[in-house]
């Protein structure tokens, strides 16, 4: 067969093959792929609904539970790191550790653009299924212009896969009262979460390395935007996750660490639910109404804490809430082996400090035995057994009663009159034992606070000093037995509860602890003192924070030194601070050079006769090496005073295990223009401060032997 005869056949084959390719492409274009759902929850703020996506990790968890146990009425899925529970059948989300409005949960596939904020809103699940079915038919049959009516009688038209609109009917009334429906401005419809602009986080690590309880300060609002402690701690937690990814990347890749959990502790609502607001309302003047209510709701919290009645309510609320949260956390995380730290902002830090100073170190503590042995060396009576105590009180015949109850000395000091009465101890011996218990409690209290306060008898002690412990029922130490006779004057009597755990570190943000101790009469803290159950203490503050005070000068009053400057989370100092230091150093150099030139010129005018020229030049050389008026001259290559000071070790006592306590943040460039303008912001800046969060993470993981990827300088 010739090539000419073969040509039509080849042309025919080519035509058939091209048509088959077109069919394949058409089939591919009409191939339907099911939409991938994503789960959202609804947040209501100021009567406005806002739909927020769950993280990818939580959405996949909810979708898997939906597919496996769709009809299970009792199915509960923990999400957001275990801080929330989703009741899947009811489509509701509940907060676990704090009180919060229940949020609606929705499995979302189709969205339309909202009217006001132009954010996409998910359709109801049932109507989304109708839209998906119509979309599947349109794609499969390649038949578009599909029209659907929503439950609200709104019209959705599927023009093509790229163009789908939602028409919202507008009702117009004429002068005669009749109404007619018109089509309003169309709104965009999108299928699948990948087609809408929304930020979806990947999720949080499952592993929890450390637990931190955060206590707020005065008032219900904790930042400049008047947000609650829950929202502010959410920000703090989010910043910590980003800091872990940026500065602990190696440890995360090697799966050495997971994350740190931060839980808020709210005491303000409990305090103001006691009826005190109603009492204040009756005596509040009607003028400047908003300002007076703001003061009643915020600033008066400081006065409440200095009141015997409400101080007890506050410390009981804080301690019981932290204990409740800890037990609930262990219940939900039974495999947790990490430790606990605590953080307080403003007045919250003072509450925690008073609680910590009144904790009792148990014998099970790692170094509790060492402390007890030291105490026993100072006080021989501490080593006495119950039998020896009874012999001393001439009550040996009751030894068998105490042995039967397995009573040791520590348990004896916790006994009340009712306990002794239940044991069958008669009135006379009972009063002797109670008198001994009372005197021992006072002695222990005096010895405990003698470690904190150094100086003469005129120096006071903290408010928590007025409590002798759990068994004292808030009684004061008597003046005749107290080594500091004026310490109880004006102090609040409170029975401080005990925490069921020993905090690893105490972080204070914008703390007035130093000021309150000074007002209470404490002039100096003994360098050897440390919190009974907490070995770490960091006092972190913004330089313009009007509420913050230092702690280290109370331990080392004879030395002037600056607080530790927190490095920027990206390393080095902020540019304007480096420029400021450079200009200061340059001005010092110019000043010294100018003074030296003037000195040489003056000496040339007042030069002595010729025989004395050599001696005068020698003196000028000697003087040029020293600063005038006995001051040391700063050389150009010499490091600044602050650098030399930080390089030299400073002994600030054992309150933070021998390490520095005061840490100051670097102000932002705009803040340096006007200190007073940014004073309030300086007190409320800690929740979103990367530098603060990074210090917290660094110190927490340092206790586990895990360091930053690169040390910050």
CSV table of C-alpha atoms in Angstrom, one decimal, residues 435-617:
chain,number,residue,atom,x,y,z
A,435,UNK,CA,-1.4,26.7,126.5
A,436,UNK,CA,1.7,24.8,125.3
A,437,UNK,CA,0.4,24.6,121.7
A,438,UNK,CA,-0.3,28.3,121.7
A,439,UNK,CA,3.1,29.3,123.0
A,440,UNK,CA,4.8,26.9,120.5
A,441,UNK,CA,2.9,28.4,117.6
A,442,UNK,CA,3.9,31.9,118.6
A,443,UNK,CA,7.5,30.8,118.9
A,444,UNK,CA,7.5,29.2,115.5
A,445,UNK,CA,5.9,32.2,113.9
A,446,UNK,CA,8.5,34.6,115.4
A,447,UNK,CA,11.3,32.4,114.3
A,448,UNK,CA,9.8,32.1,110.8
A,449,UNK,CA,9.6,35.8,110.3
A,450,UNK,CA,12.9,36.5,112.0
A,451,UNK,CA,14.4,34.9,108.9
A,452,UNK,CA,12.6,37.4,106.7
A,453,UNK,CA,13.2,40.6,108.5
A,454,UNK,CA,16.6,41.9,109.5
A,455,UNK,CA,17.4,44.9,111.6
A,456,UNK,CA,16.3,46.3,115.0
A,457,UNK,CA,13.0,45.8,116.7
A,458,UNK,CA,11.5,48.9,115.0
A,459,UNK,CA,11.3,47.0,111.7
A,460,UNK,CA,8.0,45.5,110.8
A,461,UNK,CA,6.8,42.4,109.0
A,462,UNK,CA,4.4,41.6,106.3
A,463,UNK,CA,0.7,41.3,106.6
A,464,UNK,CA,0.9,37.6,106.3
A,465,UNK,CA,3.0,37.6,109.5
A,466,UNK,CA,-0.1,38.1,111.6
A,467,UNK,CA,-1.2,34.5,110.9
A,468,UNK,CA,0.5,31.7,112.8
A,469,UNK,CA,-0.6,29.1,110.3
A,470,UNK,CA,-3.6,26.9,109.6
A,471,UNK,CA,-4.3,26.2,113.3
A,472,UNK,CA,-4.2,29.8,114.5
A,473,UNK,CA,-7.6,30.8,113.3
A,474,UNK,CA,-6.2,34.1,112.4
A,475,UNK,CA,-5.1,35.1,115.9
A,476,UNK,CA,-2.4,37.7,116.4
A,477,UNK,CA,0.9,37.1,118.1
A,478,UNK,CA,0.8,38.7,121.5
A,479,UNK,CA,3.0,41.7,122.1
A,480,UNK,CA,4.9,40.3,125.0
A,481,UNK,CA,6.1,37.2,123.2
A,482,UNK,CA,6.8,38.8,119.8
A,483,UNK,CA,10.4,39.9,119.3
A,484,UNK,CA,9.2,42.9,117.2
A,485,UNK,CA,6.6,44.6,119.4
A,486,UNK,CA,5.2,46.9,116.7
A,487,UNK,CA,4.7,44.4,113.9
A,488,UNK,CA,1.1,43.7,114.5
A,489,UNK,CA,0.0,47.3,114.6
A,490,UNK,CA,-2.4,48.1,111.7
A,491,UNK,CA,-1.9,44.6,110.1
A,492,UNK,CA,-4.7,42.4,108.8
A,493,UNK,CA,-5.4,39.2,110.5
A,494,UNK,CA,-6.0,36.3,108.1
A,495,UNK,CA,-5.8,32.5,108.2
A,496,UNK,CA,-3.9,31.8,105.0
A,497,UNK,CA,-4.8,28.4,103.4
A,498,UNK,CA,-2.3,25.9,102.2
A,499,UNK,CA,-1.6,25.0,98.6
A,500,UNK,CA,-1.7,21.3,97.8
A,501,UNK,CA,1.5,21.6,95.6
A,502,UNK,CA,4.9,23.3,95.9
A,503,UNK,CA,5.3,25.9,93.1
A,504,UNK,CA,8.6,25.8,91.2
A,505,UNK,CA,8.8,29.5,90.3
A,506,UNK,CA,6.8,32.6,91.2
A,507,UNK,CA,6.6,35.3,88.5
A,508,UNK,CA,5.4,38.8,89.4
A,509,UNK,CA,4.3,41.1,86.6
A,510,UNK,CA,4.1,44.9,87.4
A,511,UNK,CA,4.2,44.0,91.1
A,512,UNK,CA,3.7,46.4,94.1
A,513,UNK,CA,5.1,43.9,96.5
A,514,UNK,CA,8.1,46.1,97.5
A,515,UNK,CA,5.9,49.1,98.2
A,516,UNK,CA,3.4,47.1,100.3
A,517,UNK,CA,6.2,45.6,102.4
A,518,UNK,CA,7.7,49.1,102.9
A,519,UNK,CA,4.3,50.5,104.0
A,520,UNK,CA,3.8,47.6,106.4
A,521,UNK,CA,7.1,48.5,108.1
A,522,UNK,CA,9.5,46.1,106.5
A,523,UNK,CA,12.8,47.9,105.9
A,524,UNK,CA,14.9,45.0,104.9
A,525,UNK,CA,14.6,41.3,103.9
A,526,UNK,CA,17.1,38.9,105.3
A,527,UNK,CA,19.4,37.7,102.4
A,528,UNK,CA,19.1,34.2,103.7
A,529,UNK,CA,15.3,34.1,103.5
A,530,UNK,CA,13.5,32.1,100.8
A,531,UNK,CA,9.9,31.3,100.3
A,532,UNK,CA,9.1,28.1,102.3
A,533,UNK,CA,7.8,26.0,99.3
A,534,UNK,CA,9.0,28.0,96.3
A,535,UNK,CA,12.6,28.4,95.3
A,536,UNK,CA,12.3,30.8,92.3
A,537,UNK,CA,11.0,34.4,92.3
A,538,UNK,CA,11.2,36.8,89.4
A,539,UNK,CA,10.0,40.4,89.6
A,540,UNK,CA,9.3,41.6,86.0
A,541,UNK,CA,8.3,45.1,85.2
A,542,UNK,CA,8.1,47.8,82.5
A,543,UNK,CA,10.3,50.8,83.2
A,544,UNK,CA,7.2,53.2,83.0
A,545,UNK,CA,4.9,51.0,85.0
A,546,UNK,CA,3.6,53.3,87.8
A,547,UNK,CA,2.5,50.3,90.0
A,548,UNK,CA,5.7,48.3,89.8
A,549,UNK,CA,8.4,48.4,92.5
A,550,UNK,CA,11.8,46.7,93.0
A,551,UNK,CA,12.6,44.0,95.5
A,552,UNK,CA,16.4,43.7,95.4
A,553,UNK,CA,17.2,47.1,97.2
A,554,UNK,CA,15.3,45.7,100.2
A,555,UNK,CA,17.7,42.8,100.4
A,556,UNK,CA,20.9,44.8,99.5
A,557,UNK,CA,20.1,48.4,100.8
A,558,UNK,CA,23.7,49.5,100.9
A,559,UNK,CA,24.4,49.0,97.2
A,560,UNK,CA,23.0,50.9,94.2
A,561,UNK,CA,22.7,48.8,91.1
A,562,UNK,CA,20.3,48.6,88.1
A,563,UNK,CA,17.8,45.8,87.5
A,564,UNK,CA,18.6,43.1,85.0
A,565,UNK,CA,17.7,44.3,81.5
A,566,UNK,CA,15.6,41.8,79.6
A,567,UNK,CA,17.0,41.2,76.1
A,568,UNK,CA,14.8,41.6,73.1
A,569,UNK,CA,13.3,38.4,72.0
A,570,UNK,CA,15.1,38.8,68.6
A,571,UNK,CA,18.4,39.4,70.4
A,572,UNK,CA,20.4,42.5,71.4
A,573,UNK,CA,18.8,45.7,72.6
A,574,UNK,CA,16.3,47.8,70.9
A,575,UNK,CA,18.0,50.2,68.4
A,576,UNK,CA,16.9,53.4,70.2
A,577,UNK,CA,18.4,52.1,73.5
A,578,UNK,CA,21.7,51.3,71.8
A,579,UNK,CA,21.7,54.7,70.1
A,580,UNK,CA,21.0,56.3,73.5
A,581,UNK,CA,23.9,54.5,75.2
A,582,UNK,CA,26.2,55.3,72.3
A,583,UNK,CA,25.3,59.0,72.5
A,584,UNK,CA,25.8,59.0,76.3
A,585,UNK,CA,29.2,57.4,75.9
A,586,UNK,CA,30.1,59.8,73.1
A,587,UNK,CA,29.1,62.8,75.2
A,588,UNK,CA,31.2,61.5,78.1
A,589,UNK,CA,34.2,61.2,75.9
A,590,UNK,CA,33.7,64.7,74.5
A,591,UNK,CA,33.3,66.1,78.0
A,592,UNK,CA,36.5,64.4,79.3
A,593,UNK,CA,38.5,65.5,76.2
A,594,UNK,CA,37.3,69.0,76.5
A,595,UNK,CA,38.1,69.2,80.2
A,596,UNK,CA,41.5,67.8,79.5
A,597,UNK,CA,42.2,70.4,76.8
A,598,UNK,CA,41.0,73.2,79.1
A,599,UNK,CA,43.2,71.9,81.9
A,600,UNK,CA,46.3,71.9,79.6
A,601,UNK,CA,45.5,75.4,78.4
A,602,UNK,CA,45.1,76.8,81.9
A,603,UNK,CA,48.3,75.2,83.0
A,604,UNK,CA,50.1,76.9,80.1
A,605,UNK,CA,48.8,80.3,81.2
A,606,UNK,CA,49.8,79.7,84.8
A,607,UNK,CA,53.1,78.1,84.0
A,608,UNK,CA,55.7,78.4,86.7
A,609,UNK,CA,59.3,79.8,86.1
A,610,UNK,CA,61.7,77.9,83.9
A,611,UNK,CA,63.3,75.7,86.6
A,612,UNK,CA,59.8,74.4,87.6
A,613,UNK,CA,58.6,73.6,84.1
A,614,UNK,CA,59.7,70.0,84.3
A,615,UNK,CA,57.9,69.5,87.6
A,616,UNK,CA,54.7,71.1,86.3
A,617,UNK,CA,54.7,68.9,83.2
